[in-house]
Amino acid sequence: MRTASPRPRYQDSRKPAQRGIVGARSRSRRPRSCTRGDAGADLGASPLPNHRQAGHLRPAPPPLAPNTRAAPPSTGGRARSREAGPCNQWAARAEWKGLSDPRDVTKLARGAVRFRPRPPLASSPPTRHCAANRKTGSAPARTFGRGRVAARRSRGAEWAGRGRGASLRGVVPACVEGAPGSAAAASSSRRSGFFPGVPGIPVRSSSLPLFSDAMPGPTQLFFPLIRNCELSRIYGTACYCHHKHLCCSSPYLPQSRLRYTSHPAYATFCRPKDNWWQYTQGRRYASTPQKFYLTPPQVNSILKANEYSFKVPEFDGKNVSSVLGFDSNQLPANAPIEDRRSAATCLQTRGMLLGVFDGHAGCACSQAVSERLFYYIAVSLLPHETLLEIENAVESGRALLPILQWHKHPNDYFSKEASKLYFNSLRTYWQELIDLNTGESTDIDVKEALINAFKRLDNDISLEAQVGDPNSFLNYLVLRVAFSGATACVAHVDGVDLHVANTGDSRAMLGVQEEDGSWSAVTLSNDHNAQNERELERLKLEHPKNEAKSVVKQDRLLGLLMPFRAFGDVKFKWSIDLQKRVIESGPDQLNDNEYTKFIPPNYYTPPYLTAEPEVTYHRLRPQDKFLVLATDGLWETMHRQDVVRIVGEYLTGMHHQQPIAVGGYKVTLGQMHGLLTERRAKMSSVFEDQNAATHLIRHAVGNNEFGAVDHERLSKMLSLPEELARMYRDDITIIVVQFNSHVVGAYQNQE
Amino acid sequence: MAEVVLSQKWLAAGSTRFCAGILSTARHLTIEQKMADYSNKLYHQLEQETGIQTGYVRTGSIFLAQTQDRLISLKRINSRLNVIGIPSEIISPKKVAELHPLLNVHDLVGAMHVPEDAMVSSADVALALATAASQNGVQIYDRTSVLHVIVKKGQVTGVETDKGQIQCQYFVNCAGQWAYELGLSNEEPVSIPLHACEHFYLLTRPLETPLQSNTPTIVDTDGRIYIRNWQGGILSGGFEKNPKPIFTEGKNQLEIQNLQEDWDHFEPLLSSLLRRMPQLETLEIMKLVNCPETFTPDMRCIMGESPSVQGYFVLAGMNSAGLSFGGGAGKYLAEWMMHGYPSENVWELDLKRFGALQSSRTFLRHRVMEVMPLLYDLKVPRWDFQTGRQLRTSPLYDRLDAQGARWMEKHGFERPKYFVPPDKDLLALEQSKTFYKPDWFDIVESEVKCCKEAVCVIDMSSFTKFEITSTGDQALEILQYLFSNDLDVPVGHIVHTGMLNEGGGYENDCSIARLSKRSFFMISPTDQQVHCWAWLKKHMPQDSNLLLEDVTWKYTALNLIGPRAVDVLSELSYAPMTPDHFPSLFCKEMSVGYANGIRVMSMTHTGEPGFMLYIPIEYALHVYNEVMSVGQKYGIRNAGYYALRSLRIEKFFAFWGQDLNTLTTPLECGRESWVKLEKGMDFIGRDALLQQKQNGVYKRFTMFILDDHDTDLDLWPWWGEPIYRNGQYVGKTTSSAYSYTLERHVCLGFVHNFSEDTGEEQVVTTDFINRGEYEIDIAGHRFQAKAKLYPVASLVTHKRRKDDVELSDLHGK
């Protein structure tokens, strides 16, 4: 699926398009060149036909919230969209706005009132896991099993009706059809005691400072189907989430907008973001179309919000580490972002650990892995004596040896609540390592240590969820972690020894500068997905022959999951019995959730999924200048060769890339001056970023056909409402590690 | 004794080979001007002496000024060049156009023409010098690298090379950019702070009508470039704003490989070149040369003997003026090695102005990135380096900084310049860049007033502090020999004294407090830390039980200046501090606040009443807080060095390193009373002083009060301005300050008496000083000045008349 760039990104960069619609990608929906000057209009309006089509073809889910019931014929699509997730954000936000506004409280679900007293966090962007989700989500979850089948059945029809005209024709009937069913389901969902379950669940949202750090989105577990693309990721056949995103774009249809806006509830409903609001107004009073391009400083502030740089400190002008430092950055597409990143220096052994983690079905698992994995690795690397020393210190209450020096962006948080639990698991691990030690001190094999650490952590995640915790909050947390999933790509750099441990479809790419100054990419990890023949082979070998066809379907594990290896995701690991047992004994929220109860089809011989990493070893050479670790959000928008070239040119500055040499040519001062002035103009754009990862994101999001950053496009992409962002890109997380060629060269010379 | 020259590769294989070959005498320091002048004359004769072509052409050079400030700077250099006999003149843009055919002069406001500047081929000069040396018996070994220098008992005894050992008594480290590493390779490391940066210049093919060989060299400092003709074409380089430091990690490469050309980096300089000479557009490029040049932390070259190893000399860090300085620097270094001291004052270039503290690679890397552009930046009075700061600070740094302190740095130590009052806006740095009245004028005025009328605190922790103790009377014996004033004073007394050399010149000017019979506390200027230590170590007997300890870091020094300092201290110590109980120049350990063991000295380095408190650092914050809170009702406030400077200069206090140097004697600055000539005791320099007393002095330290100088409108004096007596040049100023009390500018400087016929120096008498009409030349403009040999009496016995008192005197300062 990875294609070389440049390419029409609006089509290809869409994760849903790539992942969700296996083989059924919708027609290119590249926005018309934006002469109308309204990014929202272009980006939002163009995919519309599909939305309607989706509404038309998919089985009618129940309407969910009171306000949707108020306009039954037209809200069918919207209601369904909530089921799918992405579009309900507006509803969600509308309700959140209500939360912060006492006058609107009446409109809220009872459960939401609970959170009202907590002041909203002004600084963080509004998130969409909220009362609306809780209110509405359970119904679609319940109907899901049915819906999936229906959707699959209707797929052919959808292909046929992809065209704009077809969708237009389809829209109205769909809504009409959808209405009665929706209403019924909605009422049933309320009857089924949904609300009583809700208040106990803390919900992550920007309005909840208390939980905003600790509780990244229980809804992701609770109603994973609501989450925008997880649905498509897991149940590829079920629906097309980008369509559902667009359920919300119905306001752009003149007739529907009119209808909705006439309804007071809807007025709040479709005001998720100021610029949207502006837009709709602008369209309504067509005489004053308003532009909302982001200015370059605004673009920069968005791009730089999560950037982090670490420079290995110099001592007396010398940096003896083979790592000069690293730049990292994230650009969310999900809200909240499901990617995580970590970087730390091992204090008791040499070496530096860097990793990116791509979560799915919520960010609980990626969060937990990002906090815990490096400790497991560091402990696995520790010599026996150090382990003993640490254990003795714990035993006697002395101060512990620090193991890791973290290098964190302020937004990279650790959950304090689970810290004790995590520590105990870790301690059990090292105690076992101590017990297992045979006495003979052997050199620790990094590869083995990495594999052990990965497997052990996944095992612990699984065990913690099975055992549970007396603290109901923690109990719920460990379940969320276990039922969500995360891929991991971790690099361990120690001198010239570079190990990359990869589980899933993030990638590590080495930037190599050839002698002529050009850049080439060396892949240091293999993707664990359907594009990898060896993985397909492995899966087939691990399961009986009669499952050969069902184990990977539509390029997905059991037809559901794109990565073939991952942390968490116990739904693909536990036996059916175990799953049922845990869910039954689990908290009500879990028990009520159709998703968690849902057993993947053709689930005969678990486990189908493993967290065991594939470890690649590379001995650094002086020409190896940097390593890019990134989640698939980057790799699906940019070709690896371009990634390496852009970072390489950025790190060395343009001139090193293509140094001007007079050589034997006849060049006059005037010609040279003209050339240099031109180059400087180009370079000034390069140095806009102080962070290589930011620079890469700028290119990934804003590159035009010619591989140059197009501010207009960048501005449009970044001004997408977060609900739509997910259609055009996945979360992007990048770490660029720069190597110290002098030190690497010195290592080489020593031998 | 044979002289041997060792070279790692070939002779002149270093940056010499790539040198642009411009010999320019227009330098900011007089000593640098003299060195360049000597080099010029030397290279001129070289061809005749050795028969080797050196490519010497007397082209002259033109320094362009695009701004009025630059022109002022050039005028200052011009007047200094003229007085040491180097012809130069300020010319109009029109004249510039006549001198050089290709120049665009439309944006110029003026220029300086130095007609005797020259161009040479640096490699040929090196060859000629080597030939001349071999003819005189010097052996030269090519491709021989020095492994390390053999040192025994702190004295050089030989050199270990890759081809064997060589016995020697003296070793000169002239290793250029490798000098740092070579210095460190010693067992007793010699720290030579320098760092290399890439330097670029452009070579072109000949012009269609080739430039004449005597076309003057153009230096366009505002455009950051120099341009000379080169084989009918152009050689042009410059000092860019964003230099590229290299070899920070200290690659020990054997020769300077031709580094990569970097056109993008050269672009600003190329633009500047084409703006200056638009006709060059069509000129064909031959090459962009990249060669490393070494730079030092203060833009001055490094020469002299190592403080730790005797016989280990250094000459390096030429800041890309190696060719200009080479000859003169060699001459002074040779004198130094032969006689023990050079014939000129070279303190500004002495290796001992640095210590190990300036040797961090990180520091050097950061600092040279500032220094290299500074070479062509406008040098205005009282600029401070911005990089490599906050290395040494007093424990009160944060407190003072929070109160608005603005900082300057000396020997790595941060010192407050002045304190910006809270109601004043932050002063923009640009505004301070002026040759005229600076923007801090009012601030310093209020600080000075407070020193005069109430009390001020100045943090003076940077001063070098030594303790000298012995078990017997040896300390006194040795100090009596080393210092010019009588130190056999009752315990508790403070003596101002010089530490003189054989010629009677000041090696150090310090205050020594006798703490007990056998221990002395010595306070010297900040930058004496290395030099004074080395001097004492060198002159103390090896086998003595004398203990010399550097306690600079142990004490925070607070200077309480002002008439109310007495009240503050007595309130804090419950001890009477009036002159009857605590006479001037007295030292006592006492308690201040809760802190005990504070050394209180009744001196202020300014001539104002007050006290110095030497506080063990752990008490510093406490004592400072106590002083400030008790002082509140006496109107206490913080003050900085600019106030101190104004106070000391108006009181005619000379300062070592600025006014005093190794060639000035106590008699020349009216300090006869501070010398124990009559006491029949021997001390270093006694003979020279006795002789001088008999014969009279050849120069005299004099104070000048500017008469017709308008503080608001006229250029301010700085230092180094020529002094004219009855129209005759008689000397240069050494420091200057505005006296807020006299409401005049005060300049300090030395007056010589040059014979009108021969130019020889003659005796300067009091009469000679008093019977002259004086003028000070500030950037070409002469201001009338009154000469004084003694401080203005009204300042010493300043008493306020009763009817002058007004209500505002009751305000807190």
XYZ file of N, CA, C and O in Angstrom, chain B residues 251-338:
352
model
N 40.999 17.552 16.335
C 41.594 16.570 15.431
C 43.059 16.925 15.282
O 43.394 18.040 14.944
N 43.890 15.972 15.469
C 45.299 16.306 15.332
C 45.759 16.013 13.915
O 46.603 15.173 13.674
N 45.211 16.708 13.002
C 45.603 16.470 11.614
C 46.982 17.042 11.370
O 47.393 17.981 12.014
N 47.675 16.477 10.437
C 49.076 16.849 10.276
C 49.237 18.138 9.510
O 50.140 18.906 9.740
N 48.410 18.365 8.555
C 48.495 19.655 7.894
C 47.080 20.070 7.556
O 46.174 19.261 7.558
N 46.955 21.311 7.249
C 45.619 21.790 6.964
C 45.245 21.293 5.584
O 45.729 21.783 4.583
N 44.409 20.289 5.567
C 43.986 19.869 4.245
C 43.118 20.980 3.713
O 42.524 21.730 4.454
N 43.068 21.058 2.426
C 42.227 22.100 1.872
C 40.798 21.776 2.230
O 40.252 20.768 1.809
N 40.220 22.590 3.051
C 38.858 22.321 3.485
C 37.898 22.631 2.344
O 38.256 23.277 1.384
N 36.683 22.159 2.515
C 35.689 22.308 1.455
C 35.313 23.763 1.232
O 35.160 24.527 2.174
N 35.156 24.110 -0.010
C 34.626 25.446 -0.301
C 33.144 25.448 0.089
O 32.485 24.419 0.028
N 32.678 26.572 0.509
C 31.276 26.653 0.921
C 30.708 27.950 0.364
O 30.760 28.993 0.996
N 30.186 27.829 -0.820
C 29.729 29.046 -1.498
C 28.544 29.678 -0.807
O 28.422 30.894 -0.745
N 27.668 28.831 -0.295
C 26.487 29.411 0.348
C 26.888 30.250 1.553
O 26.298 31.280 1.836
N 27.933 29.771 2.232
C 28.407 30.513 3.384
C 29.049 31.832 2.943
O 28.992 32.826 3.651
N 29.640 31.809 1.780
C 30.357 32.980 1.291
C 29.417 34.010 0.662
O 29.820 35.134 0.393
N 28.171 33.616 0.471
C 27.249 34.459 -0.280
C 27.150 35.893 0.235
O 27.257 36.842 -0.562
N 26.996 36.113 1.550
C 26.897 37.512 2.002
C 28.144 38.319 1.649
O 28.052 39.501 1.306
N 29.280 37.679 1.732
C 30.514 38.402 1.425
C 30.607 38.692 -0.068
O 31.053 39.761 -0.481
N 30.140 37.732 -0.867
C 30.156 37.944 -2.310
C 29.221 39.096 -2.682
O 29.569 39.956 -3.487
N 28.050 39.106 -2.048
C 27.121 40.218 -2.311
C 27.775 41.532 -1.968
O 27.672 42.514 -2.717
N 28.449 41.532 -0.847
C 29.105 42.747 -0.389
C 30.189 43.176 -1.379
O 30.347 44.361 -1.677
N 30.908 42.189 -1.889
C 31.976 42.486 -2.856
C 31.389 43.096 -4.121
O 31.907 44.088 -4.645
N 30.301 42.508 -4.605
C 29.722 43.011 -5.853
C 29.070 44.369 -5.659
O 28.975 45.161 -6.586
N 28.629 44.631 -4.435
C 28.087 45.959 -4.176
C 29.214 46.990 -4.203
O 29.058 48.086 -4.696
N 30.362 46.567 -3.675
C 31.485 47.500 -3.629
C 32.115 47.672 -4.996
O 32.550 48.756 -5.364
N 32.197 46.596 -5.764
C 32.807 46.678 -7.097
C 31.878 46.019 -8.114
O 32.086 44.880 -8.521
N 30.852 46.752 -8.538
C 29.837 46.145 -9.409
C 30.411 45.628 -10.724
O 29.875 44.710 -11.313
N 31.514 46.210 -11.153
C 32.051 45.798 -12.443
C 32.611 44.378 -12.425
O 32.922 43.812 -13.469
N 32.755 43.827 -11.246
C 33.347 42.498 -11.172
C 32.372 41.391 -11.575
O 32.770 40.241 -11.680
N 31.122 41.749 -11.801
C 30.105 40.750 -12.161
C 30.591 39.777 -13.219
O 30.318 38.580 -13.159
N 31.282 40.299 -14.182
C 31.667 39.469 -15.322
C 33.003 38.770 -15.099
O 33.472 38.040 -15.968
N 33.592 39.011 -13.952
C 34.907 38.424 -13.682
C 34.751 36.934 -13.394
O 33.829 36.512 -12.686
N 35.677 36.152 -13.920
C 35.541 34.710 -13.791
C 36.180 34.211 -12.498
O 37.266 34.634 -12.111
N 35.484 33.308 -11.851
C 35.961 32.770 -10.571
C 37.083 31.785 -10.819
O 37.040 30.985 -11.763
N 38.080 31.829 -9.977
C 39.083 30.788 -10.065
C 38.884 29.785 -8.942
O 38.843 28.591 -9.150
N 38.689 30.271 -7.720
C 38.710 29.357 -6.599
C 38.151 30.057 -5.368
O 38.281 31.271 -5.227
N 37.531 29.277 -4.513
C 37.179 29.784 -3.187
C 38.040 29.020 -2.199
O 37.944 27.798 -2.099
N 38.905 29.719 -1.543
C 39.848 29.062 -0.639
C 39.262 29.040 0.767
O 38.700 30.019 1.227
N 39.392 27.907 1.404
C 38.939 27.778 2.787
C 40.142 27.382 3.624
O 40.706 26.308 3.435
N 40.545 28.251 4.518
C 41.669 27.880 5.365
C 41.334 28.227 6.803
O 40.667 29.218 7.070
N 41.718 27.402 7.725
C 41.411 27.688 9.128
C 42.284 28.817 9.665
O 43.460 28.914 9.320
N 41.686 29.652 10.447
C 42.427 30.704 11.138
C 42.150 30.547 12.627
O 41.063 30.133 13.013
N 43.113 30.895 13.446
C 42.876 30.753 14.878
C 42.502 32.086 15.492
O 42.981 33.138 15.091
N 41.652 31.979 16.482
C 41.190 33.175 17.175
C 41.302 32.949 18.675
O 41.251 31.814 19.145
N 41.464 34.055 19.378
C 41.628 33.975 20.828
C 40.383 34.556 21.497
O 39.596 35.236 20.842
N 40.230 34.324 22.787
C 38.988 34.779 23.436
C 38.832 36.298 23.484
O 37.742 36.777 23.730
N 39.907 37.060 23.299
C 39.735 38.518 23.391
C 40.264 39.255 22.168
O 40.567 40.436 22.257
N 40.392 38.544 21.052
C 40.769 39.193 19.800
C 42.219 39.660 19.763
O 42.589 40.383 18.859
N 43.004 39.320 20.754
C 44.405 39.728 20.742
C 45.259 38.478 20.695
O 44.858 37.432 21.202
N 46.438 38.590 20.099
C 47.258 37.393 19.960
C 47.850 37.006 21.316
O 47.720 37.715 22.316
N 48.450 35.847 21.345
C 48.974 35.314 22.603
C 50.469 35.174 22.479
O 50.968 34.508 21.565
N 51.208 35.808 23.384
C 52.649 35.609 23.400
C 53.138 35.631 24.838
O 52.423 36.029 25.757
N 54.357 35.149 25.026
C 54.936 35.226 26.353
C 55.234 33.875 26.939
O 55.004 32.836 26.327
N 55.728 33.941 28.180
C 56.193 32.732 28.837
C 55.036 32.100 29.603
O 54.181 32.787 30.156
N 55.056 30.773 29.622
C 54.030 30.056 30.364
C 54.159 30.364 31.848
O 55.267 30.471 32.373
N 53.051 30.517 32.539
C 53.136 30.792 33.975
C 53.660 29.605 34.779
O 54.175 29.779 35.882
N 53.561 28.421 34.227
C 53.921 27.259 35.025
C 55.265 26.647 34.631
O 55.891 25.989 35.445
N 55.675 26.834 33.387
C 56.924 26.209 32.941
C 57.886 27.297 32.473
O 57.580 28.036 31.542
N 59.025 27.372 33.123
C 59.982 28.392 32.709
C 60.677 27.957 31.428
O 61.023 26.795 31.248
N 60.860 28.907 30.545
C 61.505 28.601 29.279
C 60.520 28.146 28.225
O 60.921 27.896 27.097
N 59.258 28.019 28.583
C 58.241 27.606 27.610
C 57.539 28.860 27.120
O 56.748 29.474 27.833
N 57.868 29.257 25.906
C 57.260 30.469 25.356
C 56.187 30.109 24.329
O 56.194 29.016 23.766
N 55.312 31.053 24.123
C 54.203 30.832 23.208
C 54.085 32.034 22.281
O 54.273 33.174 22.710
N 53.810 31.756 21.029
C 53.432 32.828 20.125
C 52.397 32.230 19.177
O 52.731 31.429 18.305
N 51.148 32.551 19.379
C 50.084 31.906 18.599
C 48.814 32.729 18.686
O 48.776 33.768 19.361
N 47.809 32.260 17.988
C 46.488 32.899 18.058
C 46.495 34.283 17.461
O 46.165 35.271 18.120
N 46.870 34.385 16.202
C 47.082 35.709 15.616
C 45.788 36.346 15.114
O 45.822 37.438 14.560
N 44.645 35.717 15.270
C 43.383 36.302 14.824
C 43.462 36.770 13.377
O 43.042 37.870 13.048
N 44.046 35.945 12.573
C 44.167 36.153 11.128
C 44.951 37.413 10.769
O 44.758 37.974 9.714
N 45.850 37.823 11.655
C 46.734 38.934 11.306
C 48.186 38.489 11.465
O 49.059 39.293 11.766
N 48.404 37.212 11.285
C 49.737 36.640 11.518
C 50.813 37.302 10.699
O 51.915 37.560 11.194
N 50.489 37.609 9.462
C 51.513 38.208 8.607
C 51.851 39.610 9.093
O 53.017 40.001 9.152
N 50.824 40.360 9.463
C 51.066 41.727 9.912
C 51.859 41.745 11.217
O 52.733 42.579 11.411
N 51.550 40.832 12.119
C 52.182 40.872 13.431
C 53.490 40.090 13.473
O 54.350 40.346 14.304
N 53.633 39.120 12.571
C 54.725 38.150 12.653
C 56.078 38.741 12.996
O 56.698 38.366 14.000
N 56.526 39.703 12.201
C 57.848 40.253 12.402
C 58.000 40.908 13.759
O 58.927 40.611 14.511
N 57.050 41.789 14.074
C 57.130 42.514 15.336
C 56.994 41.590 16.521
O 57.740 41.708 17.509
N 56.075 40.638 16.429
C 55.869 39.720 17.538
C 57.139 38.913 17.772
O 57.557 38.702 18.917
N 57.772 38.501 16.668
C 59.022 37.745 16.789
C 60.080 38.572 17.490
O 60.812 38.076 18.350
N 60.118 39.827 17.140
C 61.121 40.706 17.751
C 60.913 40.809 19.263
O 61.827 40.616 20.051
N 59.648 41.073 19.665
C 59.395 41.239 21.102
C 59.627 39.934 21.851
O 60.144 39.925 22.968
N 59.272 38.832 21.210
C 59.459 37.549 21.878
C 60.943 37.255 22.050
O 61.383 36.767 23.092
N 61.725 37.598 21.030
C 63.168 37.383 21.122
C 63.750 38.217 22.261
O 64.552 37.724 23.065
N 63.327 39.465 22.337
C 63.787 40.323 23.444
C 63.416 39.698 24.785
O 64.213 39.683 25.729
N 62.211 39.203 24.829
C 61.676 38.607 26.059
C 62.583 37.455 26.497
O 62.955 37.327 27.654
N 62.930 36.609 25.515
C 63.739 35.448 25.847
C 65.163 35.855 26.203
O 65.787 35.280 27.087
N 65.669 36.853 25.528
C 67.044 37.270 25.765
C 67.172 38.046 27.073
O 68.057 37.795 27.878
